[in-house]
Short mmCIF file of N, CA and C in Angstrom, two decimals:
data_model
loop_
_atom_site.label_atom_id
_atom_site.label_comp_id
_atom_site.label_asym_id
_atom_site.label_seq_id
_atom_site.Cartn_x
_atom_site.Cartn_y
_atom_site.Cartn_z
N UNK A 1 108.29 -22.43 99.28
CA UNK A 1 107.49 -21.37 99.68
C UNK A 1 106.50 -20.73 98.11
N UNK A 2 105.50 -21.21 98.95
CA UNK A 2 104.64 -20.29 97.41
C UNK A 2 104.72 -18.94 97.02
N UNK A 3 104.49 -18.54 95.76
CA UNK A 3 104.87 -16.81 95.22
C UNK A 3 103.01 -16.14 95.55
N UNK A 4 102.72 -15.19 96.19
CA UNK A 4 101.10 -14.68 95.88
C UNK A 4 101.24 -13.66 95.46
N UNK A 5 100.08 -13.33 94.30
CA UNK A 5 99.76 -12.04 93.23
C UNK A 5 98.70 -11.42 93.57
N UNK A 6 98.62 -10.29 94.16
CA UNK A 6 97.27 -9.33 94.34
C UNK A 6 97.12 -9.16 92.78
N UNK A 7 95.51 -8.43 93.00
CA UNK A 7 94.84 -7.90 92.21
C UNK A 7 93.56 -7.48 92.48
N UNK A 8 93.21 -6.63 91.50
CA UNK A 8 91.45 -6.20 92.05
C UNK A 8 91.29 -5.15 92.99
N UNK A 9 92.55 -3.96 92.90
CA UNK A 9 92.27 -2.93 94.05
C UNK A 9 92.07 -1.48 92.73
N UNK A 10 91.86 -0.84 93.44
CA UNK A 10 90.91 0.22 92.76
C UNK A 10 90.71 1.50 93.44
N UNK A 11 89.73 2.57 92.62
CA UNK A 11 89.21 3.75 93.32
C UNK A 11 88.00 3.34 93.75
N UNK A 12 87.06 3.11 94.95
CA UNK A 12 85.55 3.30 94.60
C UNK A 12 85.46 4.72 95.65
N UNK A 13 83.86 4.52 94.80
CA UNK A 13 83.10 5.39 96.33
C UNK A 13 82.53 4.84 97.26
N UNK A 14 83.12 5.52 98.64
CA UNK A 14 81.96 5.06 99.45
C UNK A 14 80.95 4.05 99.34
N UNK A 15 80.64 3.01 99.89
CA UNK A 15 79.85 2.27 99.57
C UNK A 15 79.57 1.12 98.86
N UNK A 16 80.65 1.47 98.10
CA UNK A 16 80.69 0.51 96.55
C UNK A 16 81.52 -0.92 96.90
N UNK A 17 81.86 -2.04 96.00
CA UNK A 17 82.35 -3.00 95.91
C UNK A 17 83.57 -3.23 95.07
N UNK A 18 84.68 -3.79 95.98
CA UNK A 18 85.41 -4.61 95.18
C UNK A 18 85.86 -6.15 95.45
N UNK A 19 86.53 -6.80 94.74
CA UNK A 19 86.72 -8.29 94.57
C UNK A 19 88.08 -7.77 94.75
N UNK A 20 89.03 -8.47 95.59
CA UNK A 20 90.03 -8.74 95.23
C UNK A 20 90.70 -10.29 95.43
N UNK A 21 91.94 -10.90 94.52
CA UNK A 21 92.14 -11.62 93.80
C UNK A 21 93.62 -12.19 94.68
N UNK A 22 93.23 -13.65 94.77
CA UNK A 22 94.99 -13.75 95.27
C UNK A 22 96.16 -14.93 94.93
N UNK A 23 96.31 -14.83 93.00
CA UNK A 23 96.68 -15.72 92.53
C UNK A 23 98.25 -16.43 93.66
N UNK A 24 97.74 -18.09 93.67
CA UNK A 24 98.95 -18.52 94.51
C UNK A 24 100.29 -19.50 92.98
N UNK A 25 100.98 -19.63 93.37
CA UNK A 25 101.95 -20.50 92.32
C UNK A 25 103.05 -21.24 93.21
N UNK A 26 103.69 -22.30 92.77
CA UNK A 26 104.59 -22.77 93.58
C UNK A 26 104.11 -23.55 94.30
N UNK A 27 103.26 -23.99 94.72
CA UNK A 27 102.86 -24.73 95.81
C UNK A 27 101.20 -24.71 95.48
N UNK A 28 100.35 -25.74 96.60
CA UNK A 28 99.09 -25.28 96.80
C UNK A 28 98.49 -24.64 97.84
N UNK A 29 97.47 -24.02 97.63
CA UNK A 29 96.74 -23.31 98.74
C UNK A 29 96.15 -23.94 99.46
N UNK A 30 95.33 -25.31 98.85
CA UNK A 30 94.54 -26.09 99.79
C UNK A 30 94.51 -26.72 100.55
N UNK A 31 95.96 -26.70 101.54
CA UNK A 31 96.13 -26.76 103.23
C UNK A 31 96.71 -26.16 103.90
N UNK A 32 96.96 -25.31 103.07
CA UNK A 32 97.08 -23.70 104.29
C UNK A 32 96.12 -22.82 104.78
N UNK A 33 97.01 -22.01 106.00
CA UNK A 33 96.07 -20.97 105.85
C UNK A 33 96.37 -19.61 105.50
N UNK A 34 95.08 -19.18 105.34
CA UNK A 34 95.53 -17.98 103.72
C UNK A 34 95.06 -16.49 104.70
N UNK A 35 95.42 -15.63 104.39
CA UNK A 35 94.62 -14.41 105.32
C UNK A 35 94.90 -12.85 103.83
N UNK A 36 94.31 -12.08 104.42
CA UNK A 36 94.66 -11.08 103.93
C UNK A 36 94.82 -9.97 105.07
N UNK A 37 95.46 -8.74 104.75
CA UNK A 37 95.70 -7.83 105.66
C UNK A 37 95.87 -6.67 104.99
N UNK A 38 96.09 -5.82 106.15
CA UNK A 38 95.66 -4.54 105.17
C UNK A 38 96.48 -3.07 105.80
N UNK A 39 97.25 -2.04 105.38
CA UNK A 39 97.66 -1.20 105.61
C UNK A 39 97.71 0.11 105.84
N UNK A 40 96.83 0.87 106.53
CA UNK A 40 96.55 2.22 105.68
C UNK A 40 97.92 2.91 105.74
N UNK A 41 98.45 4.43 105.51
CA UNK A 41 99.59 4.93 105.83
C UNK A 41 99.03 5.16 107.17
N UNK A 42 100.88 5.31 108.10
CA UNK A 42 100.85 5.39 109.29
C UNK A 42 100.83 4.82 110.05
N UNK A 43 99.68 3.91 109.40
CA UNK A 43 99.61 2.96 110.47
C UNK A 43 99.80 1.18 110.41
N UNK A 44 100.00 0.43 111.61
CA UNK A 44 100.41 -0.14 111.87
C UNK A 44 99.47 -1.39 110.68
N UNK A 45 100.10 -2.78 109.68
CA UNK A 45 99.78 -3.87 109.14
C UNK A 45 98.59 -4.37 110.08
N UNK A 46 97.21 -5.01 109.85
CA UNK A 46 96.62 -5.00 110.67
C UNK A 46 95.58 -6.75 110.11
N UNK A 47 95.28 -7.75 110.27
CA UNK A 47 95.00 -9.05 110.05
C UNK A 47 93.46 -8.57 109.74
N UNK A 48 92.90 -8.64 108.52
CA UNK A 48 90.93 -8.85 108.24
C UNK A 48 90.93 -9.99 108.03
N UNK A 49 91.46 -10.61 107.38
CA UNK A 49 90.45 -11.67 106.72
C UNK A 49 91.27 -13.34 106.98
N UNK A 50 90.79 -14.22 107.29
CA UNK A 50 91.68 -15.64 106.83
C UNK A 50 90.67 -16.36 106.78
N UNK A 51 90.55 -17.84 106.34
CA UNK A 51 90.66 -18.46 105.67
C UNK A 51 91.01 -20.07 106.17
N UNK A 52 90.81 -21.03 106.65
CA UNK A 52 91.77 -22.08 107.43
C UNK A 52 91.03 -23.75 107.39
N UNK A 53 91.90 -24.34 107.98
CA UNK A 53 91.27 -25.68 108.66
C UNK A 53 90.26 -26.40 106.94
N UNK A 54 91.64 -26.13 105.79
CA UNK A 54 90.82 -26.77 105.42
C UNK A 54 89.58 -25.90 104.42
N UNK A 55 89.04 -25.26 104.20
CA UNK A 55 88.73 -23.67 103.71
C UNK A 55 87.15 -24.40 104.68
N UNK A 56 87.01 -24.70 106.01
CA UNK A 56 85.61 -24.58 106.81
C UNK A 56 85.80 -23.76 107.82
N UNK A 57 86.52 -23.14 108.05
CA UNK A 57 86.83 -22.22 109.18
C UNK A 57 87.07 -20.33 108.85
N UNK A 58 86.66 -19.83 109.16
CA UNK A 58 86.70 -17.73 108.54
C UNK A 58 86.97 -17.08 109.20
N UNK A 59 87.77 -16.43 109.18
CA UNK A 59 88.39 -15.86 110.54
C UNK A 59 88.04 -13.46 110.22
N UNK A 60 87.06 -12.95 110.57
CA UNK A 60 87.30 -11.53 110.00
C UNK A 60 87.95 -10.55 111.61
N UNK A 61 88.32 -9.57 111.58
CA UNK A 61 88.60 -8.87 112.07
C UNK A 61 86.80 -8.02 112.01
N UNK A 62 86.40 -7.32 113.83
CA UNK A 62 85.30 -6.67 113.95
C UNK A 62 85.03 -5.74 112.64
N UNK A 63 85.96 -5.14 112.60
CA UNK A 63 85.21 -3.53 111.68
C UNK A 63 84.73 -4.33 110.54
N UNK A 64 85.50 -5.30 109.91
CA UNK A 64 84.91 -5.87 108.32
C UNK A 64 83.35 -6.45 108.54
N UNK A 65 82.75 -7.01 109.61
CA UNK A 65 82.31 -8.41 109.74
C UNK A 65 81.12 -7.45 109.10
N UNK A 66 80.38 -8.53 108.23
CA UNK A 66 79.21 -8.20 107.36
C UNK A 66 79.37 -7.74 106.70
N UNK A 67 80.40 -7.71 105.96
CA UNK A 67 80.87 -6.03 105.15
C UNK A 67 81.90 -6.98 103.65
N UNK A 68 82.54 -7.47 104.34
CA UNK A 68 84.51 -9.05 104.06
C UNK A 68 83.44 -9.91 104.36
N UNK A 69 83.88 -10.70 102.59
CA UNK A 69 84.02 -12.14 102.83
C UNK A 69 85.14 -13.12 102.02
N UNK A 70 85.73 -13.83 102.84
CA UNK A 70 86.76 -14.59 102.00
C UNK A 70 86.48 -15.74 101.44
N UNK A 71 86.77 -16.25 100.84
CA UNK A 71 86.57 -17.88 100.27
C UNK A 71 87.87 -17.96 99.06
N UNK A 72 87.97 -19.47 98.93
CA UNK A 72 89.31 -19.56 97.88
C UNK A 72 88.99 -20.73 97.41
N UNK A 73 88.92 -20.78 95.92
CA UNK A 73 89.26 -21.38 94.75
C UNK A 73 90.75 -22.39 94.51
N UNK A 74 90.15 -23.57 95.13
CA UNK A 74 91.80 -24.38 95.17
C UNK A 74 91.62 -24.92 93.36
N UNK A 75 90.90 -25.21 92.95
CA UNK A 75 90.91 -24.96 91.59
C UNK A 75 91.43 -24.47 90.36
N UNK A 76 91.14 -23.00 90.61
CA UNK A 76 92.35 -21.96 90.35
C UNK A 76 93.21 -21.49 91.71
N UNK A 77 93.64 -21.98 92.50
CA UNK A 77 94.57 -22.05 93.56
C UNK A 77 94.68 -20.56 93.86
N UNK A 78 93.08 -19.72 94.07
CA UNK A 78 93.49 -18.70 94.30
C UNK A 78 92.74 -18.12 95.64
N UNK A 79 92.92 -17.36 96.27
CA UNK A 79 91.62 -16.68 97.12
C UNK A 79 91.09 -15.19 97.00
N UNK A 80 90.04 -15.17 97.34
CA UNK A 80 89.49 -13.75 97.45
C UNK A 80 88.28 -13.13 97.94
N UNK A 81 88.95 -11.98 98.22
CA UNK A 81 87.94 -10.97 99.52
C UNK A 81 87.37 -9.73 98.41
N UNK A 82 85.63 -10.59 98.67
CA UNK A 82 84.70 -9.48 97.83
C UNK A 82 84.69 -8.59 99.55
N UNK A 83 84.36 -7.40 99.10
CA UNK A 83 84.59 -6.19 99.79
C UNK A 83 83.33 -5.72 99.23
N UNK A 84 82.51 -5.42 100.59
CA UNK A 84 80.62 -4.33 99.97
C UNK A 84 80.92 -3.88 100.64
N UNK A 85 80.16 -2.72 100.63
CA UNK A 85 79.61 -0.88 101.65
C UNK A 85 81.00 -0.66 101.92
N UNK A 86 81.87 -0.58 101.24
CA UNK A 86 82.78 -0.21 101.37
C UNK A 86 83.17 1.67 102.23
N UNK A 87 84.05 1.81 102.96
CA UNK A 87 84.24 2.72 103.89
C UNK A 87 84.99 3.32 103.56
N UNK A 88 85.50 4.63 104.01
CA UNK A 88 86.80 5.58 104.28
C UNK A 88 87.84 4.87 104.43
N UNK A 89 87.62 4.13 105.80
CA UNK A 89 88.45 3.40 106.29
C UNK A 89 88.79 2.45 106.28
N UNK A 90 88.36 1.93 105.04
CA UNK A 90 89.00 0.46 104.41
C UNK A 90 90.40 1.01 103.45
N UNK A 91 90.72 2.24 103.07
CA UNK A 91 90.95 2.51 101.98
C UNK A 91 92.94 2.41 103.07
N UNK A 92 93.53 1.20 102.19
CA UNK A 92 95.00 0.72 102.50
C UNK A 92 95.54 -0.01 101.40
N UNK A 93 96.60 -0.18 101.27
CA UNK A 93 97.53 -1.38 100.78
C UNK A 93 96.88 -3.12 101.34
N UNK A 94 96.31 -3.79 100.81
CA UNK A 94 96.04 -5.06 100.88
C UNK A 94 97.09 -6.00 100.84
N UNK A 95 97.28 -6.37 101.40
CA UNK A 95 97.97 -7.49 100.72
C UNK A 95 97.91 -9.73 101.30
N UNK A 96 97.81 -10.03 100.46
CA UNK A 96 97.72 -11.79 100.88
C UNK A 96 98.63 -12.25 101.87
N UNK A 97 98.84 -13.05 102.65
CA UNK A 97 99.38 -14.25 103.06
C UNK A 97 98.92 -15.54 102.65
N UNK A 98 99.77 -17.00 102.75
CA UNK A 98 99.71 -17.72 103.41
C UNK A 98 101.01 -18.27 104.71
N UNK A 99 100.34 -19.25 105.49
CA UNK A 99 100.90 -20.08 106.19
C UNK A 99 100.83 -21.84 106.04
N UNK A 100 101.95 -22.40 106.70
CA UNK A 100 101.89 -24.31 106.70
C UNK A 100 101.19 -23.91 107.97
N UNK A 101 101.02 -23.50 108.40
CA UNK A 101 100.66 -23.91 109.99
C UNK A 101 99.06 -24.04 109.87
N UNK A 102 98.35 -24.98 110.66
CA UNK A 102 97.56 -25.20 110.71
C UNK A 102 96.26 -25.10 112.21
N UNK A 103 95.65 -23.86 112.23
CA UNK A 103 95.06 -23.88 113.61
C UNK A 103 93.69 -23.89 113.85
N UNK A 104 93.19 -24.44 115.31
CA UNK A 104 91.85 -25.06 115.46
C UNK A 104 91.03 -24.11 115.75
N UNK A 105 91.60 -22.67 115.93
CA UNK A 105 90.68 -21.34 115.84
C UNK A 105 92.09 -20.12 116.41
N UNK A 106 91.20 -19.42 114.80
CA UNK A 106 92.31 -18.12 114.96
C UNK A 106 91.11 -17.16 115.37
N UNK A 107 91.93 -16.64 116.66
CA UNK A 107 91.04 -15.39 117.24
C UNK A 107 91.59 -13.84 117.34
N UNK A 108 92.91 -13.45 116.80
CA UNK A 108 93.32 -12.44 116.01
C UNK A 108 94.20 -13.43 115.03
N UNK A 109 94.52 -12.26 113.85
CA UNK A 109 95.78 -12.38 112.88
C UNK A 109 97.30 -11.00 113.47
N UNK A 110 98.36 -11.97 113.27
CA UNK A 110 99.62 -11.90 113.33
C UNK A 110 100.52 -11.69 112.23
N UNK A 111 100.90 -10.56 111.71
CA UNK A 111 102.05 -11.01 110.72
C UNK A 111 103.06 -12.08 111.41
N UNK A 112 103.49 -12.76 112.42
CA UNK A 112 104.68 -13.61 112.95
C UNK A 112 103.87 -14.82 111.72
N UNK A 113 103.05 -15.00 111.90
CA UNK A 113 101.79 -16.56 111.24
C UNK A 113 101.95 -16.67 110.35
N UNK A 114 102.48 -15.73 109.22
CA UNK A 114 102.25 -16.12 108.36
C UNK A 114 103.77 -15.65 107.21
N UNK A 115 104.93 -17.01 106.69
CA UNK A 115 105.27 -16.71 106.13
C UNK A 115 105.72 -15.93 104.40
N UNK A 116 104.82 -16.86 103.96
CA UNK A 116 104.91 -15.86 102.13
C UNK A 116 103.86 -14.70 101.90
N UNK A 117 103.93 -13.57 101.44
CA UNK A 117 103.27 -12.85 101.12
C UNK A 117 103.24 -11.96 99.79
N UNK A 118 102.45 -11.24 99.21
CA UNK A 118 102.11 -10.64 97.91
C UNK A 118 102.86 -9.35 98.51
N UNK A 119 102.89 -8.71 97.20
CA UNK A 119 103.53 -7.20 97.38
C UNK A 119 102.26 -6.13 97.28
N UNK A 120 100.72 -6.92 97.39
CA UNK A 120 99.96 -6.44 98.08
C UNK A 120 99.42 -5.07 96.96
N UNK A 121 98.02 -4.95 96.79
CA UNK A 121 96.70 -4.02 95.95
C UNK A 121 96.58 -3.28 96.08
N UNK A 122 96.97 -1.69 96.37
CA UNK A 122 95.95 -0.99 96.98
C UNK A 122 94.77 -0.28 96.62
N UNK A 123 93.95 -0.35 97.78
CA UNK A 123 92.32 -0.03 97.92
C UNK A 123 91.98 1.31 98.17
N UNK A 124 91.68 2.11 97.90
CA UNK A 124 91.46 3.16 97.88
C UNK A 124 89.61 4.52 97.94
N UNK A 125 89.24 4.60 98.60
CA UNK A 125 87.38 4.69 98.74
C UNK A 125 87.36 6.11 99.59
N UNK A 126 86.63 6.48 98.68
CA UNK A 126 86.93 7.88 98.90
C UNK A 126 85.02 8.53 99.25
N UNK A 127 84.47 9.23 100.46
CA UNK A 127 83.53 9.34 100.86
C UNK A 127 82.59 10.57 99.71
#
């Protein structure tokens, strides 16, 4: 399995930006399905974005479309989540996840799709 370490979280005001990083080790992410999930206090973990099929496809949950961008640097073995226009509703612990499975099309992310997880990085947005 691949080991994942997230970084880049922090506290920002509403409307601000953050870029999360997910550094992978132990295995290449180039052929994997990579995703970001988030979990707010008292809520279930939610799939936010994914990049898959050799970086040719992406998925975003409706609430972040147009504001978040997922990308992957195979040379750095790192996945990024650029978050712009942050809102208080984006406050959560953000987790990176990796799957060996390939998908033709992702219509919704589920935790059971991913075997490897990072420890998370906290994002707090104040209004």
